PDB file of C-alpha atoms in Angstrom:
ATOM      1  CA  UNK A1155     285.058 193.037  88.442  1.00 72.00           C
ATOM      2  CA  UNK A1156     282.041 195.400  88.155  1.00 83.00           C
ATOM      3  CA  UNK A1157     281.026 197.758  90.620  1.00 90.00           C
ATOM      4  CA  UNK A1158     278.509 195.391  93.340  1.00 96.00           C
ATOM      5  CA  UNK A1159     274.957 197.532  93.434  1.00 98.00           C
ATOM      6  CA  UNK A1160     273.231 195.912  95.419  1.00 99.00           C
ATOM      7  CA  UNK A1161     274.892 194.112  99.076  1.00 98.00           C
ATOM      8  CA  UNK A1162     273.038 191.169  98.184  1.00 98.00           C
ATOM      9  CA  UNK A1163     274.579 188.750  95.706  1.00 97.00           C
ATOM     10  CA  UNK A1164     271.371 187.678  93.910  1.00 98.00           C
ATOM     11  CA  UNK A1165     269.834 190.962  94.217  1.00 98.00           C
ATOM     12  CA  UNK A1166     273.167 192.386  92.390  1.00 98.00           C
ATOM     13  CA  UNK A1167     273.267 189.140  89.426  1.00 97.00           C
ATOM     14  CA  UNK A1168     269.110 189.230  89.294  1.00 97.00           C
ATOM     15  CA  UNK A1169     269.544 193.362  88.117  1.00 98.00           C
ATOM     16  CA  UNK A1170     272.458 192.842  86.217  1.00 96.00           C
ATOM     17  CA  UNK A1171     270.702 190.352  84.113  1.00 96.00           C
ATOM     18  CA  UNK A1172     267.435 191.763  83.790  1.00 97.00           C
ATOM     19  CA  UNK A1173     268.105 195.922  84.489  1.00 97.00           C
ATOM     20  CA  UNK A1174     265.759 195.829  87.300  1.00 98.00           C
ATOM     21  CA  UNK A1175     264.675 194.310  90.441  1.00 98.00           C
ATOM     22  CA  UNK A1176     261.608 194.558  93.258  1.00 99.00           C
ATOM     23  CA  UNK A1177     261.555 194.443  96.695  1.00 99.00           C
ATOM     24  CA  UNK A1178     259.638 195.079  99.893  1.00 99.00           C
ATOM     25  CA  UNK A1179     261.344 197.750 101.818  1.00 99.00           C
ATOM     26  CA  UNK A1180     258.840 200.526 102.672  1.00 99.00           C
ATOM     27  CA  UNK A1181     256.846 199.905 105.659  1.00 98.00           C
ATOM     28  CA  UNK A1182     253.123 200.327 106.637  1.00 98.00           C
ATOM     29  CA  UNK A1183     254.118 203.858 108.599  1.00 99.00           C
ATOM     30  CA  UNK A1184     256.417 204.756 105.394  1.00 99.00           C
ATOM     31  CA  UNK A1185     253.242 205.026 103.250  1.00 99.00           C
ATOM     32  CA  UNK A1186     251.025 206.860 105.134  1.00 99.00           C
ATOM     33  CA  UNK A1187     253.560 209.189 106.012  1.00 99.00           C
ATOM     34  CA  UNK A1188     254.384 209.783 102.482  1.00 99.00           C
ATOM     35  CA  UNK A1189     250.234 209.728 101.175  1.00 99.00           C
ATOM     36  CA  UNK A1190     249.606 212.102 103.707  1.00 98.00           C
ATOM     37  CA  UNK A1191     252.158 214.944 102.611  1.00 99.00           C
ATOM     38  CA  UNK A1192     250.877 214.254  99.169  1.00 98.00           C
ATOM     39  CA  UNK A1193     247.786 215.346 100.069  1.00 98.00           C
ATOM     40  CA  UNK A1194     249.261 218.832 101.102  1.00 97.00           C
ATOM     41  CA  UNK A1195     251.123 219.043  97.730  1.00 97.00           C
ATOM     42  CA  UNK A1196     248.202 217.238  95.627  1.00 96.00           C
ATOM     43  CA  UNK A1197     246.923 220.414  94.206  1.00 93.00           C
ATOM     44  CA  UNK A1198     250.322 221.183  92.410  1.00 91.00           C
ATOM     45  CA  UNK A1199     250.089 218.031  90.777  1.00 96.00           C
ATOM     46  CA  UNK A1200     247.029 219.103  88.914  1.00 94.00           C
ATOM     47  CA  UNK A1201     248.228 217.862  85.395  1.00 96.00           C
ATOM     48  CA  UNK A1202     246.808 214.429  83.734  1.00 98.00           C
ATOM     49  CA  UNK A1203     249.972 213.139  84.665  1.00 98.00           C
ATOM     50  CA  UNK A1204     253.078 215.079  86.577  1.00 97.00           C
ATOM     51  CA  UNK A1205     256.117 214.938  88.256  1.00 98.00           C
ATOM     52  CA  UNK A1206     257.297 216.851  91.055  1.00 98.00           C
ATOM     53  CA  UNK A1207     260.838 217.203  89.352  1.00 97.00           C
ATOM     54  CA  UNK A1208     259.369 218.574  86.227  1.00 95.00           C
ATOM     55  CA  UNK A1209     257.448 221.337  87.800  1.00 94.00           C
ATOM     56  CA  UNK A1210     258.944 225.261  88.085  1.00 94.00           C
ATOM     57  CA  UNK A1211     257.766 225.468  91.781  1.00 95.00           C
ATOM     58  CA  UNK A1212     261.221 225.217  92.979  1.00 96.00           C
ATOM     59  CA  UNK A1213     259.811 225.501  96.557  1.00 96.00           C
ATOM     60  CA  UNK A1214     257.512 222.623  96.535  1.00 96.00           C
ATOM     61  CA  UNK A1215     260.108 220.705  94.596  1.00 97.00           C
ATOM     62  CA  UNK A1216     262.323 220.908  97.327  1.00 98.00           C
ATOM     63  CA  UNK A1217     259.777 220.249 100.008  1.00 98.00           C
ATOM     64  CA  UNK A1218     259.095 216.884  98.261  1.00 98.00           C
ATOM     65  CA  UNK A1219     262.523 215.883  97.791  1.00 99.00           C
ATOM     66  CA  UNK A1220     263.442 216.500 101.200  1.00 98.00           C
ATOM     67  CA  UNK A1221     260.241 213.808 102.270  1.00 99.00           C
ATOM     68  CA  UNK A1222     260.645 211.234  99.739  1.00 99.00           C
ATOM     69  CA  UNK A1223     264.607 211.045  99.998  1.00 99.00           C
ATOM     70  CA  UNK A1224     264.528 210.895 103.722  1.00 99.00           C
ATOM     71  CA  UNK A1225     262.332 208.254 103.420  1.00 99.00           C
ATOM     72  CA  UNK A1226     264.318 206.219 100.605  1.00 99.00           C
ATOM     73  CA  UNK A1227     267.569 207.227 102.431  1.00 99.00           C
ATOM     74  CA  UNK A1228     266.396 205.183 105.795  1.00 99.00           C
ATOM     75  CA  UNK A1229     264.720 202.106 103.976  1.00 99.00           C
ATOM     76  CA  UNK A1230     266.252 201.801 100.602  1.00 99.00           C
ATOM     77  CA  UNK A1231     269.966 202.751 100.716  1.00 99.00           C
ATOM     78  CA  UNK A1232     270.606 200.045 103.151  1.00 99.00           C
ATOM     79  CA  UNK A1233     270.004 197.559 100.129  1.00 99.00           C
ATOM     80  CA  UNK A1234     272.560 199.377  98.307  1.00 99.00           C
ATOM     81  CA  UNK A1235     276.180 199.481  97.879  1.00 98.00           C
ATOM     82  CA  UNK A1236     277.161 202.976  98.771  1.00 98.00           C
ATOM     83  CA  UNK A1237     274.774 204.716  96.931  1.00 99.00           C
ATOM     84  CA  UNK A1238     273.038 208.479  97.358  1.00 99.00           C
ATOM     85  CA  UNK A1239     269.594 209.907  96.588  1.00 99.00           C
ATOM     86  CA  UNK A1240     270.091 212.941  94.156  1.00 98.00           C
ATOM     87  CA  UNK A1241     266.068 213.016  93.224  1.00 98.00           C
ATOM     88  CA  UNK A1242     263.053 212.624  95.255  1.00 99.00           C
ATOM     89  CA  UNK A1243     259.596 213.142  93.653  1.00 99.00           C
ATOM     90  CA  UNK A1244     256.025 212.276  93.008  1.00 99.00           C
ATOM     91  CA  UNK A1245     255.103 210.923  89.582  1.00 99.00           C
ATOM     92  CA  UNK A1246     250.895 211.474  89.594  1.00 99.00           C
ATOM     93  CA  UNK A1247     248.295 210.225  87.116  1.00 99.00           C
ATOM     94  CA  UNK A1248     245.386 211.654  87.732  1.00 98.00           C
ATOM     95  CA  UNK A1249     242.024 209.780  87.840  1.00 98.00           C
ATOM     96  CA  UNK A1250     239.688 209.215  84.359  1.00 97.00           C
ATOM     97  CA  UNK A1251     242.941 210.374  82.642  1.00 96.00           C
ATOM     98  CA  UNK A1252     242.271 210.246  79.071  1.00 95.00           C
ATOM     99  CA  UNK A1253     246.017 211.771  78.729  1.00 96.00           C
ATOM    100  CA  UNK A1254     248.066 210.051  81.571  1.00 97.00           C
ATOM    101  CA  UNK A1255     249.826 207.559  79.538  1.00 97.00           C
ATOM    102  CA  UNK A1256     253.550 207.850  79.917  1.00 98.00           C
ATOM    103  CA  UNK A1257     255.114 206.225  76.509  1.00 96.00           C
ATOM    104  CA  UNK A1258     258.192 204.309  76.066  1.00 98.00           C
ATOM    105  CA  UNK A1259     261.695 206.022  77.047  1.00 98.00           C
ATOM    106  CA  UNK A1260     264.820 205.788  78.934  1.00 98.00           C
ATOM    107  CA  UNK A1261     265.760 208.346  81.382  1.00 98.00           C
ATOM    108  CA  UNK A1262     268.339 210.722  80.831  1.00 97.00           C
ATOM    109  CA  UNK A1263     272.240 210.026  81.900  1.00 98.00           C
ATOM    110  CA  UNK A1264     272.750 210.808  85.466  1.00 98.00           C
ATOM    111  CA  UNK A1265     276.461 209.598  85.727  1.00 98.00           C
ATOM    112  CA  UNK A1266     279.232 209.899  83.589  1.00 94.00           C
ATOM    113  CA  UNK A1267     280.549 206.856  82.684  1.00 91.00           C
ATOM    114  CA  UNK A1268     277.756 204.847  82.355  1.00 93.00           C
ATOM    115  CA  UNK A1269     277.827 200.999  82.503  1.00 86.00           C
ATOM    116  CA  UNK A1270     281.386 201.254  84.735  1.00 92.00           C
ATOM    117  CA  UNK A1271     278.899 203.278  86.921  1.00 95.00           C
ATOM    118  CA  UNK A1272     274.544 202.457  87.107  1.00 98.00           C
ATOM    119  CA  UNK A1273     272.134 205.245  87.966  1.00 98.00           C
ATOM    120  CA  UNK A1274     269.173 203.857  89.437  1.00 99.00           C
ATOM    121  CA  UNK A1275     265.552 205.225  89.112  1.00 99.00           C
ATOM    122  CA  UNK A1276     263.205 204.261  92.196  1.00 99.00           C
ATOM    123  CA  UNK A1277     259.546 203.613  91.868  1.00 99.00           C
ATOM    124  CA  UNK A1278     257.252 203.322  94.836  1.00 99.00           C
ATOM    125  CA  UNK A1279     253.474 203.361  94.663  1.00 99.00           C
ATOM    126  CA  UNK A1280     251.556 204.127  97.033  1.00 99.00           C
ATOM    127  CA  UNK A1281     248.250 202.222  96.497  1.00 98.00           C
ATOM    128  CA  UNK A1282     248.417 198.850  94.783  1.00 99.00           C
ATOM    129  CA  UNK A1283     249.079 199.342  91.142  1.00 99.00           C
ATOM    130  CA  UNK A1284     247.641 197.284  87.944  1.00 99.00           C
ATOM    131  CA  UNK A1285     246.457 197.710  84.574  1.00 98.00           C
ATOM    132  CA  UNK A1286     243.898 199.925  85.206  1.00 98.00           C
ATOM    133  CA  UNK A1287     245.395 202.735  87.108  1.00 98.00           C
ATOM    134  CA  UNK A1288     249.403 202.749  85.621  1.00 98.00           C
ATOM    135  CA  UNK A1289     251.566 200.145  86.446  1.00 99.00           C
ATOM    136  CA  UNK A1290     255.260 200.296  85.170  1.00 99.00           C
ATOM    137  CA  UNK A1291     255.801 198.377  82.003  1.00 98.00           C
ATOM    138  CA  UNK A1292     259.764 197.471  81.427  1.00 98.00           C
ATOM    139  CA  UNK A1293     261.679 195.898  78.742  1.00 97.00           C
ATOM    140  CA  UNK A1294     263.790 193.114  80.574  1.00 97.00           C
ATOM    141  CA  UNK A1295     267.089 193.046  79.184  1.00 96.00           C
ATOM    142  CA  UNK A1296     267.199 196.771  77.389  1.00 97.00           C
ATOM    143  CA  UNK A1297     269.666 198.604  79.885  1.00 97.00           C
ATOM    144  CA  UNK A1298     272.107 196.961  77.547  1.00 95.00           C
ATOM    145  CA  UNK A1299     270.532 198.571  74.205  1.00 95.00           C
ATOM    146  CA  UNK A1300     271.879 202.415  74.003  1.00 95.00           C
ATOM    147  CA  UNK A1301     274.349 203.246  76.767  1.00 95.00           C
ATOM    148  CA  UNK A1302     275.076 206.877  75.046  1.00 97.00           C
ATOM    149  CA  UNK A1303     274.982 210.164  76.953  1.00 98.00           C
ATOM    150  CA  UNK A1304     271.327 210.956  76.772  1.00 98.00           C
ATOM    151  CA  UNK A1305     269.288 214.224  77.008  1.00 97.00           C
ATOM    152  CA  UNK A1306     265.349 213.863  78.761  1.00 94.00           C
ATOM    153  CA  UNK A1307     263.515 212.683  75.211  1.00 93.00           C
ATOM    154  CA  UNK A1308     260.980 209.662  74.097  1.00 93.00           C
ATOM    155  CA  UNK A1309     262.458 206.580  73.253  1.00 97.00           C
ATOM    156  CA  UNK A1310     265.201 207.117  70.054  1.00 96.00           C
ATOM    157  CA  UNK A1311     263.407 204.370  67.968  1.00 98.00           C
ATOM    158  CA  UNK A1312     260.372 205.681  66.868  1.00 97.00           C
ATOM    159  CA  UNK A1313     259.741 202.702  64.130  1.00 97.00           C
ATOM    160  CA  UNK A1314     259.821 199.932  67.069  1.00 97.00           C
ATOM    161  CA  UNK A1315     257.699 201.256  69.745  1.00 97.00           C
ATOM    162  CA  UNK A1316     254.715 199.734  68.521  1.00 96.00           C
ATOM    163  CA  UNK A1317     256.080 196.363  68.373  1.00 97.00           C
ATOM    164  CA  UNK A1318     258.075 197.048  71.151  1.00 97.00           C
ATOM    165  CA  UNK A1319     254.864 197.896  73.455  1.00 96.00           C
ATOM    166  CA  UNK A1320     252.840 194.927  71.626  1.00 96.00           C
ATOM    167  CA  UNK A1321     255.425 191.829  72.371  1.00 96.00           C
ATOM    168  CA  UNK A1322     258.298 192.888  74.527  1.00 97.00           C
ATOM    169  CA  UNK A1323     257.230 194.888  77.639  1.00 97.00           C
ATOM    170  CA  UNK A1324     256.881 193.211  80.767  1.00 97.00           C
ATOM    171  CA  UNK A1325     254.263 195.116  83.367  1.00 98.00           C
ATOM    172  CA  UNK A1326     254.522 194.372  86.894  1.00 98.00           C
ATOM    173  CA  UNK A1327     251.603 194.885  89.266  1.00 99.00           C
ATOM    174  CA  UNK A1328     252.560 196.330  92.627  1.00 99.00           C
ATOM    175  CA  UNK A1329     251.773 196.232  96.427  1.00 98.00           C
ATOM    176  CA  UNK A1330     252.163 199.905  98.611  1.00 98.00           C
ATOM    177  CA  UNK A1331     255.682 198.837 100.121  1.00 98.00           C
ATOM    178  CA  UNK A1332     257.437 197.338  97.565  1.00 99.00           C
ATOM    179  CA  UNK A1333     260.142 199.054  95.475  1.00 99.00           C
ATOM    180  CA  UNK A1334     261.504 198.726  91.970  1.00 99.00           C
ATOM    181  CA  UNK A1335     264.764 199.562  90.874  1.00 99.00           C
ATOM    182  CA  UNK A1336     265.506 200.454  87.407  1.00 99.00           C
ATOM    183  CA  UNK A1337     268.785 200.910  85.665  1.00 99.00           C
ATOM    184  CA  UNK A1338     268.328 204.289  83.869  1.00 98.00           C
ATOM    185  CA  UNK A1339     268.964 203.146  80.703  1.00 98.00           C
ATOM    186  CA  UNK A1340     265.974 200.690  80.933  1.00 98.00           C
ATOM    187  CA  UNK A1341     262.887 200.986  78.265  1.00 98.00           C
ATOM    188  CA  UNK A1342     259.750 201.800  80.476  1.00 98.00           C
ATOM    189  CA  UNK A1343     256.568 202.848  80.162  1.00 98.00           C
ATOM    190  CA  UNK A1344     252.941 203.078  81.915  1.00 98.00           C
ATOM    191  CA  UNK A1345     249.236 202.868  80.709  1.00 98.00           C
ATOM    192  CA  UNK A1346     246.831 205.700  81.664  1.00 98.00           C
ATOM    193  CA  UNK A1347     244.688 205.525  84.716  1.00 99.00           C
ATOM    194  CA  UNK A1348     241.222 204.871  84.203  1.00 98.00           C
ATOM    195  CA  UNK A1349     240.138 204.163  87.944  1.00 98.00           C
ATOM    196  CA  UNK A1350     238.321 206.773  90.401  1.00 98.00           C
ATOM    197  CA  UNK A1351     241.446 207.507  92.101  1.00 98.00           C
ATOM    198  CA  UNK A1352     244.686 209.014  91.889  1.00 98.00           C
ATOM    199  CA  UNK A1353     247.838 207.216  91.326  1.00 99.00           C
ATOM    200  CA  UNK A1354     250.352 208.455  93.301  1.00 99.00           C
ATOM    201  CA  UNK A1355     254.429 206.946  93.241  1.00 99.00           C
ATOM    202  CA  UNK A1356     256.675 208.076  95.367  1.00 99.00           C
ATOM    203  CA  UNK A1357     260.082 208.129  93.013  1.00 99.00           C
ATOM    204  CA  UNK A1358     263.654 208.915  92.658  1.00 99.00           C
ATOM    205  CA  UNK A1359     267.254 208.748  91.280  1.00 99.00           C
ATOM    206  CA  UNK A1360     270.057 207.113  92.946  1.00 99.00           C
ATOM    207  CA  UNK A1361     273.846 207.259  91.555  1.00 99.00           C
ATOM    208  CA  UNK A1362     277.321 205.724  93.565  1.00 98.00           C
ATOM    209  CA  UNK A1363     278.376 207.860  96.139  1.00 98.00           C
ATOM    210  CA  UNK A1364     281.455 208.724  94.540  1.00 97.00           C
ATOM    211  CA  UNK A1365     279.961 209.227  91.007  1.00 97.00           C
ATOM    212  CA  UNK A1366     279.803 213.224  89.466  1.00 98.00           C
ATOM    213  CA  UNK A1367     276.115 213.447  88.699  1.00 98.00           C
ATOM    214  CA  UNK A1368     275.988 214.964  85.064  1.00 98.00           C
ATOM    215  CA  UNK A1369     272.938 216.261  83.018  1.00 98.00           C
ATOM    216  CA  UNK A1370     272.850 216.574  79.094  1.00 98.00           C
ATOM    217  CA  UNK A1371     271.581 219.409  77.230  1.00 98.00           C
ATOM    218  CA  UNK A1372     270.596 219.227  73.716  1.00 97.00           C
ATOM    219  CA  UNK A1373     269.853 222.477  71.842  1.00 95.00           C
ATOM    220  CA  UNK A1374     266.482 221.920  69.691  1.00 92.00           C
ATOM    221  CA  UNK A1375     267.011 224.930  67.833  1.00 91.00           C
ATOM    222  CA  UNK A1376     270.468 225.341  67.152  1.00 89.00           C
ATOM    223  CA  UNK A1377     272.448 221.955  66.716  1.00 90.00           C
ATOM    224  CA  UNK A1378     270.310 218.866  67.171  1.00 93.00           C
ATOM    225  CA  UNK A1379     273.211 216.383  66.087  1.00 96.00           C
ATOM    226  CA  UNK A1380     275.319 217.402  69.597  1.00 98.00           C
ATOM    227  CA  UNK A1381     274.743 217.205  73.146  1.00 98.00           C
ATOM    228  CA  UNK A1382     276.323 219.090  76.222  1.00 98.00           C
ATOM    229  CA  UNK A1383     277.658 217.653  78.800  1.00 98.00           C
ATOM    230  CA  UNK A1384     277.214 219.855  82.532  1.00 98.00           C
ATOM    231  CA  UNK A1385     278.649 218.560  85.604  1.00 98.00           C
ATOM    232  CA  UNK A1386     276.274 219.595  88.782  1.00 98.00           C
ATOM    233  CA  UNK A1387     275.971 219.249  92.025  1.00 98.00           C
ATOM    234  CA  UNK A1388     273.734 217.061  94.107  1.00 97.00           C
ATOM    235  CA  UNK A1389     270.714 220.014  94.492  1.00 97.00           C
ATOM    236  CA  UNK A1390     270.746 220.704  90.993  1.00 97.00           C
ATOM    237  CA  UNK A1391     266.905 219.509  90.268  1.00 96.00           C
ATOM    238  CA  UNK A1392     265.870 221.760  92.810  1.00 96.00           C
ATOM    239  CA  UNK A1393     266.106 224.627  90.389  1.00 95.00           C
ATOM    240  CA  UNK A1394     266.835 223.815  87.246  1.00 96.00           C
ATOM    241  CA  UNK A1395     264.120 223.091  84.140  1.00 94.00           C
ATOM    242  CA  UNK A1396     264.496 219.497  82.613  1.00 93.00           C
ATOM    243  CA  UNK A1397     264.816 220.642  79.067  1.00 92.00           C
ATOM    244  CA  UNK A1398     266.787 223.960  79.131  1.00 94.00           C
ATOM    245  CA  UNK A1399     270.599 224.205  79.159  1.00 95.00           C
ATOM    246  CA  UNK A1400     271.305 224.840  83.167  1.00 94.00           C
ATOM    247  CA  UNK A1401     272.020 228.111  84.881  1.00 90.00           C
ATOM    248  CA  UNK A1402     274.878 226.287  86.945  1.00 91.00           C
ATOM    249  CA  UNK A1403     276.909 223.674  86.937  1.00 94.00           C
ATOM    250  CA  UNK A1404     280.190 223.579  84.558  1.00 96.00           C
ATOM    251  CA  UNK A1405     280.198 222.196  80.748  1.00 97.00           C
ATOM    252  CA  UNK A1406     282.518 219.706  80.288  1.00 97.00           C
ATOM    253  CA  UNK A1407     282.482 219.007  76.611  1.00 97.00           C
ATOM    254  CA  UNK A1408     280.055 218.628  73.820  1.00 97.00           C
ATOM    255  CA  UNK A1409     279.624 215.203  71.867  1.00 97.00           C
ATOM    256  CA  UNK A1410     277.437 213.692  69.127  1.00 98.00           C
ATOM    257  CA  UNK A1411     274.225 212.757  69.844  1.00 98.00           C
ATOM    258  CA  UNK A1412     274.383 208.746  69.638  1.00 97.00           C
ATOM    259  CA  UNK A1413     271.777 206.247  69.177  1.00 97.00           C
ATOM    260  CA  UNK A1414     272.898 202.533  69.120  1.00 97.00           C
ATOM    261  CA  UNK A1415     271.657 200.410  66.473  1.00 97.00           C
ATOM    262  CA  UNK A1416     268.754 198.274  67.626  1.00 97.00           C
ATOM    263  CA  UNK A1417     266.966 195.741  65.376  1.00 96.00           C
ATOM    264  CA  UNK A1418     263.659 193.169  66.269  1.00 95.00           C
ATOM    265  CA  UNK A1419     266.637 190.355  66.344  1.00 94.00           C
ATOM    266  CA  UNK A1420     268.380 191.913  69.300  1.00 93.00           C
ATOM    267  CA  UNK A1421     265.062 192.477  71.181  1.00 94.00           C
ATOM    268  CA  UNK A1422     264.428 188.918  70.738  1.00 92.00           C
ATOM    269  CA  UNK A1423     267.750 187.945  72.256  1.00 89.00           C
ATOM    270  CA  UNK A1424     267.550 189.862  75.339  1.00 82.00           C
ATOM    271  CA  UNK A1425     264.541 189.886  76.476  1.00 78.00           C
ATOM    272  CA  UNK A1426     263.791 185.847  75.992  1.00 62.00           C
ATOM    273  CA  UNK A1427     265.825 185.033  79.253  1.00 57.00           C
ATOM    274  CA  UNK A1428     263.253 187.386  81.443  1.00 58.00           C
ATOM    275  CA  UNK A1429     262.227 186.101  84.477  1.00 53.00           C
ATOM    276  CA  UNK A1430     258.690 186.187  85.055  1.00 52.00           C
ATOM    277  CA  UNK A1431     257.114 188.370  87.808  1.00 54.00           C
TER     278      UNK A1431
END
């Protein structure tokens, strides 16, 4: 029997099927807490698009993970099935943003043995989200396509993203409250914003409670082919680089970089039971 995610049967079998699922958990007073600490932070987020997690200012990295995961800890963990928040961020497109696009990728592996154990990312907008200004596009069904260790890259099939992007992703238009859970192995991606206005997501990474949280280097200069594997602790993004091999935590092995095989045929297959939105 696989681990239960989610407390609620049909939440747990609707993600299982699909690698995702939205609800509306964040209240009215949960938004314009969160919008209004952005605004003290909004000048560090000063790139066409940014994350809090990717930036070096370990200080305001921690000051936004303490907000957002006290808020996700209160409303969203109660959905879940013993679950803990390891990341708490803003992801920010600015507005006109001729560069914001984010393309097609997974997220990196956040637990070891992925599949037994699911990762979660969280994404919570804070304004109403739509074509225009960067709603999430996912590709239902693709948690199931490349379950291998994997380091922070774009997506590992470079020949399909443009099919991919033209006839497989699904993009969901969003409300301020609602919340979407993504396995991490999902395929995702998000147009640029062209509005007058910010777009501003309050997001995060969930693993089991009992999970080791893991991050995986791969060495771009050295050995391509191989990835290391680094067992950390639970504050580990508040100081470490996504990209360079970690000043702490302990290395646990190195394995071959893996891509499963994916053809157009296996797309096909998985994503034609989606559910519509």
């Amino acid at each position: 029997m696989p681990r239960r995610i989610f407390n609620h049967a049909d939440d747990d079998a609707a993600f299982r099927e699909q690698g995702f699922v939205m609800l509306d958990l964040l209240k009215p007073t949960d938004i314009q807490s969160l919008s209004c600490f952005y605004e003290d932070v909004d000048g560090l987020h000063d790139s066409e698009f940014s994350a809090t997690v990717l930036t070096d200012c370990f200080d305001m990295r921690q000051r936004v993970h303490q907000k957002v995961s006290s808020v996700f800890r209160e409303r969203l963990l109660p959905v879940l099935n013993n679950y803990r928040i390891v990341v708490g961020s803003f992801a920010v497109k600015r507005a006109n943003s001729n560069f914001s696009k984010v393309g097609l990728h997974q997220d990196l592996t956040f637990v070891k043995n992925e599949g037994e154990e699911v990762g979660l990312s969280l994404w919570c907008p804070l304004s109403e989200v739509n074509a225009e200004n960067g709603y999430l596009g996912v590709v239902p069904g693709s948690h199931r396509f490349n379950s291998n260790y994997r380091e922070p890259c774009s997506l590992p099939y470079p020949e399909l993203i443009n099919l991919i992007e033209e006839k497989f992703v699904t993009y969901i238009p969003m409300r301020p409250g609602q919340v979407l859970f993504l396995d991490n192995r999902m395929f995702h991606c998000s147009p640029r914003n062209t509005t007058e206005h910010n777009r501003v997501v309050a997001a995060g990474i969930a693993v089991p409670r009992e999970s080791q949280l893991i991050y995986c280097h791969r060495d771009l200069e050295v050995d391509t082919d191989i990835l290391e594997i680094y067992e950390v602790t639970d504050d580990f993004w508040l100081s470490n680089l996504v990209g360079e091999r970690p000043h702490e935590g302990c290395c646990i092995g190195k394995v071959p970089r893996i891509v499963s095989k994916l053809t157009v045929a296996d797309l096909a297959t998985e994503t034609s039971n989606a559910v519509p939105i």
